[in-house]
mmCIF file of C-alpha atoms in Angstrom:
data_model
loop_
_atom_site.group_PDB
_atom_site.id
_atom_site.type_symbol
_atom_site.label_atom_id
_atom_site.label_comp_id
_atom_site.label_asym_id
_atom_site.label_seq_id
_atom_site.Cartn_x
_atom_site.Cartn_y
_atom_site.Cartn_z
ATOM 1 C CA LYS A 1 82.394 64.831 144.067
ATOM 2 C CA THR A 2 82.131 66.819 140.883
ATOM 3 C CA SER A 3 80.944 65.135 137.734
ATOM 4 C CA ARG A 4 84.180 66.839 135.992
ATOM 5 C CA PRO A 5 86.996 64.572 134.752
ATOM 6 C CA ASP A 6 90.263 65.643 135.979
ATOM 7 C CA ALA A 7 91.979 67.977 133.401
ATOM 8 C CA SER A 8 95.518 66.580 133.255
ATOM 9 C CA GLN A 9 98.140 69.293 132.884
ATOM 10 C CA PRO A 10 100.507 68.911 130.183
ATOM 11 C CA ASP A 11 103.750 67.250 131.468
ATOM 12 C CA THR A 12 106.449 69.962 130.938
ATOM 13 C CA GLN A 13 109.351 67.349 130.194
ATOM 14 C CA THR A 14 106.888 65.617 127.533
ATOM 15 C CA ALA A 15 106.339 68.906 125.811
ATOM 16 C CA GLU A 16 109.950 69.553 125.772
ATOM 17 C CA GLN A 17 110.652 66.354 124.283
ATOM 18 C CA GLU A 18 108.176 66.638 121.731
ATOM 19 C CA PHE A 19 109.247 70.117 120.648
ATOM 20 C CA LEU A 20 112.822 69.002 120.374
ATOM 21 C CA THR A 21 111.781 65.960 118.393
ATOM 22 C CA ARG A 22 110.175 68.642 115.841
ATOM 23 C CA HIS A 23 113.186 70.957 116.193
ATOM 24 C CA PRO A 24 116.192 68.647 116.927
ATOM 25 C CA ASP A 25 118.662 71.830 116.005
ATOM 26 C CA ALA A 26 117.029 73.854 118.789
ATOM 27 C CA VAL A 27 119.575 74.878 121.550
ATOM 28 C CA VAL A 28 117.200 77.526 123.356
ATOM 29 C CA PHE A 29 113.546 77.140 123.192
ATOM 30 C CA SER A 30 110.096 77.941 124.880
ATOM 31 C CA PRO A 31 107.539 75.292 123.665
ATOM 32 C CA LYS A 32 104.775 77.136 125.387
ATOM 33 C CA LYS A 33 105.649 80.312 123.482
ATOM 34 C CA ARG A 34 106.859 78.373 120.252
ATOM 35 C CA GLN A 35 110.026 80.296 120.139
ATOM 36 C CA TRP A 36 113.494 78.426 119.711
ATOM 37 C CA GLY A 37 116.827 79.295 118.103
ATOM 38 C CA THR A 38 119.806 77.142 116.553
ATOM 39 C CA GLN A 39 123.264 77.564 118.071
ATOM 40 C CA ASP A 40 123.912 79.946 115.120
ATOM 41 C CA ASP A 41 120.993 82.036 115.984
ATOM 42 C CA LEU A 42 121.930 82.219 119.532
ATOM 43 C CA THR A 43 125.573 83.183 118.559
ATOM 44 C CA CYS A 44 124.417 85.891 116.475
ATOM 45 C CA ALA A 45 121.951 87.202 119.288
ATOM 46 C CA GLN A 46 124.880 87.259 121.770
ATOM 47 C CA TRP A 47 127.177 89.087 119.208
ATOM 48 C CA LEU A 48 124.067 91.718 118.829
ATOM 49 C CA TRP A 49 123.968 92.028 122.834
ATOM 50 C CA LYS A 50 127.958 92.486 122.960
ATOM 51 C CA LYS A 51 127.708 95.517 120.526
ATOM 52 C CA ILE A 52 124.606 96.868 122.561
ATOM 53 C CA ILE A 53 126.523 96.581 125.707
ATOM 54 C CA ALA A 54 129.480 98.297 124.155
ATOM 55 C CA LEU A 55 127.251 101.312 123.045
ATOM 56 C CA TYR A 56 126.081 101.395 126.916
ATOM 57 C CA GLU A 57 129.863 101.595 128.025
ATOM 58 C CA GLN A 58 130.383 104.338 125.519
ATOM 59 C CA ALA A 59 127.618 106.248 126.892
ATOM 60 C CA ALA A 60 128.837 105.739 130.183
ATOM 61 C CA GLU A 61 132.338 107.131 129.359
ATOM 62 C CA CYS A 62 130.391 110.588 128.246
ATOM 63 C CA ASP A 63 128.185 110.986 131.072
ATOM 64 C CA GLY A 64 129.777 109.061 133.864
ATOM 65 C CA GLU A 65 126.858 107.035 134.703
ATOM 66 C CA VAL A 66 127.140 103.098 134.055
ATOM 67 C CA VAL A 67 123.745 101.540 133.236
ATOM 68 C CA ARG A 68 123.720 98.198 132.359
ATOM 69 C CA PRO A 69 120.696 96.999 130.362
ATOM 70 C CA LYS A 70 118.655 93.979 131.455
ATOM 71 C CA GLU A 71 119.852 90.581 130.227
ATOM 72 C CA PRO A 72 117.875 89.659 127.084
ATOM 73 C CA ASN A 73 115.516 86.796 127.148
ATOM 74 C CA TRP A 74 118.003 84.609 124.701
ATOM 75 C CA THR A 75 115.023 82.422 123.561
ATOM 76 C CA ALA A 76 113.073 85.344 122.248
ATOM 77 C CA TRP A 77 116.164 86.847 120.694
ATOM 78 C CA ALA A 78 117.429 83.610 119.021
ATOM 79 C CA ASN A 79 113.964 83.047 117.599
ATOM 80 C CA GLU A 80 113.846 86.562 116.207
ATOM 81 C CA ILE A 81 117.190 85.823 114.515
ATOM 82 C CA ARG A 82 115.823 82.641 113.180
ATOM 83 C CA LEU A 83 112.869 84.054 111.861
ATOM 84 C CA MET A 84 114.902 86.929 110.053
ATOM 85 C CA CYS A 85 116.850 84.027 108.367
ATOM 86 C CA VAL A 86 114.021 81.662 107.895
ATOM 87 C CA GLN A 87 110.998 84.087 106.853
ATOM 88 C CA ASP A 88 112.980 87.171 105.676
ATOM 89 C CA GLY A 89 115.682 85.306 103.889
ATOM 90 C CA ARG A 90 118.633 87.053 105.500
ATOM 91 C CA THR A 91 121.783 85.463 106.826
ATOM 92 C CA HIS A 92 123.493 85.703 110.243
ATOM 93 C CA LYS A 93 126.288 87.721 108.281
ATOM 94 C CA GLN A 94 124.054 90.062 106.740
ATOM 95 C CA ILE A 95 122.322 90.632 110.158
ATOM 96 C CA CYS A 96 125.631 91.269 111.886
ATOM 97 C CA GLU A 97 126.600 93.626 109.070
ATOM 98 C CA MET A 98 123.384 95.458 109.368
ATOM 99 C CA TYR A 99 123.702 95.813 113.154
ATOM 100 C CA SER A 100 127.405 97.025 112.666
ATOM 101 C CA ARG A 101 126.052 99.702 110.453
ATOM 102 C CA VAL A 102 123.240 100.521 113.025
ATOM 103 C CA SER A 103 125.831 100.776 115.818
ATOM 104 C CA ARG A 104 127.904 103.469 114.056
ATOM 105 C CA ASP A 105 124.591 105.539 113.475
ATOM 106 C CA PRO A 106 124.273 108.173 116.010
ATOM 107 C CA PHE A 107 120.246 107.985 115.891
ATOM 108 C CA TRP A 108 119.697 104.469 115.007
ATOM 109 C CA CYS A 109 122.201 103.062 117.741
ATOM 110 C CA ARG A 110 119.735 104.463 120.335
ATOM 111 C CA ASN A 111 116.788 103.234 118.742
ATOM 112 C CA VAL A 112 117.414 99.697 117.501
ATOM 113 C CA LEU A 113 118.557 97.769 120.771
ATOM 114 C CA SER A 114 117.099 94.319 120.065
ATOM 115 C CA PRO A 115 116.869 91.847 117.099
ATOM 116 C CA SER A 116 112.879 92.536 117.023
ATOM 117 C CA LYS A 117 113.424 95.954 116.540
ATOM 118 C CA LEU A 118 116.361 95.367 113.903
ATOM 119 C CA ARG A 119 113.723 93.151 111.888
ATOM 120 C CA GLU A 120 110.972 95.586 112.371
ATOM 121 C CA LYS A 121 113.138 98.375 110.875
ATOM 122 C CA TRP A 122 114.960 96.564 108.427
ATOM 123 C CA ASP A 123 113.850 98.007 105.090
ATOM 124 C CA GLU A 124 114.191 101.639 106.427
ATOM 125 C CA LEU A 125 117.670 100.810 107.528
ATOM 126 C CA SER A 126 118.718 99.326 104.454
ATOM 127 C CA LEU A 127 117.969 102.513 102.569
ATOM 128 C CA ARG A 128 119.004 104.859 105.218
ATOM 129 C CA LEU A 129 122.535 103.107 106.173
ATOM 130 C CA SER A 130 123.420 101.623 102.747
ATOM 131 C CA PRO A 131 126.900 102.653 101.680
ATOM 132 C CA SER A 132 125.733 102.780 97.881
ATOM 133 C CA VAL A 133 122.905 105.112 98.605
ATOM 134 C CA SER A 134 125.082 107.879 99.591
ATOM 135 C CA THR A 135 127.566 107.538 96.901
ATOM 136 C CA TYR A 136 124.559 107.418 94.344
ATOM 137 C CA THR A 137 123.290 110.889 95.464
ATOM 138 C CA GLU A 138 126.808 112.173 95.140
ATOM 139 C CA LYS A 139 127.492 111.035 91.472
ATOM 140 C CA ARG A 140 124.486 111.341 88.969
ATOM 141 C CA GLU A 141 124.386 108.773 86.172
ATOM 142 C CA ASP A 142 122.240 111.069 83.829
ATOM 143 C CA PRO A 143 124.687 113.000 81.542
ATOM 144 C CA TYR A 144 121.746 115.428 80.697
ATOM 145 C CA PHE A 145 121.136 116.180 84.506
ATOM 146 C CA LYS A 146 122.352 120.088 85.195
ATOM 147 C CA ALA A 147 122.821 120.973 88.555
ATOM 148 C CA SER A 148 122.389 124.545 87.322
ATOM 149 C CA TYR A 149 120.161 125.990 84.438
ATOM 150 C CA ASP A 150 122.162 129.270 84.466
ATOM 151 C CA ASN A 151 123.971 128.693 81.262
ATOM 152 C CA VAL A 152 121.033 127.508 79.272
ATOM 153 C CA ASP A 153 120.054 129.592 76.176
ATOM 154 C CA TYR A 154 116.035 130.177 76.360
ATOM 155 C CA SER A 155 116.022 132.611 73.330
ATOM 156 C CA GLN A 156 115.583 129.942 70.706
ATOM 157 C CA ILE A 157 112.250 128.238 70.849
ATOM 158 C CA PRO A 158 112.100 124.550 69.604
ATOM 159 C CA ALA A 159 110.215 123.896 66.353
ATOM 160 C CA GLY A 160 106.527 123.076 67.193
ATOM 161 C CA PHE A 161 106.307 125.597 70.333
ATOM 162 C CA ARG A 162 104.527 128.863 69.977
ATOM 163 C CA GLY A 163 106.578 131.923 70.564
#
């Protein structure tokens, strides 16, 4: 007989109960990975998944090959949505609005296919896909800005400059 005491394995049910005690609003969770999400987080994740499936269906219409992506890990997806809300200060509405813009962009719709990628690229996406950025570049606020200097008279040297 060994002199080591028996190492008791943590009871899965007890771990889940403790987890739910700490996070009573969790509807999907993994105590082992410390991931969880509320019903709103899960609903948002499911909405993103529907948009992604729609992109795959659109692609299938073009090339005739139907490829369905693997079902996501809902706990991981809901957890990432929750972190975007809690740590990054975003709302579920903002997350959905951003992904709507992503799904309409020919480049980003192929490169952002999960909440974790959306979170990782959020700042860049905000700049590149923001409707206000494109309208700002079309209209300059500066009244002295000249798109062309063809009509500027350079013959007069301002005071204080050598000629």
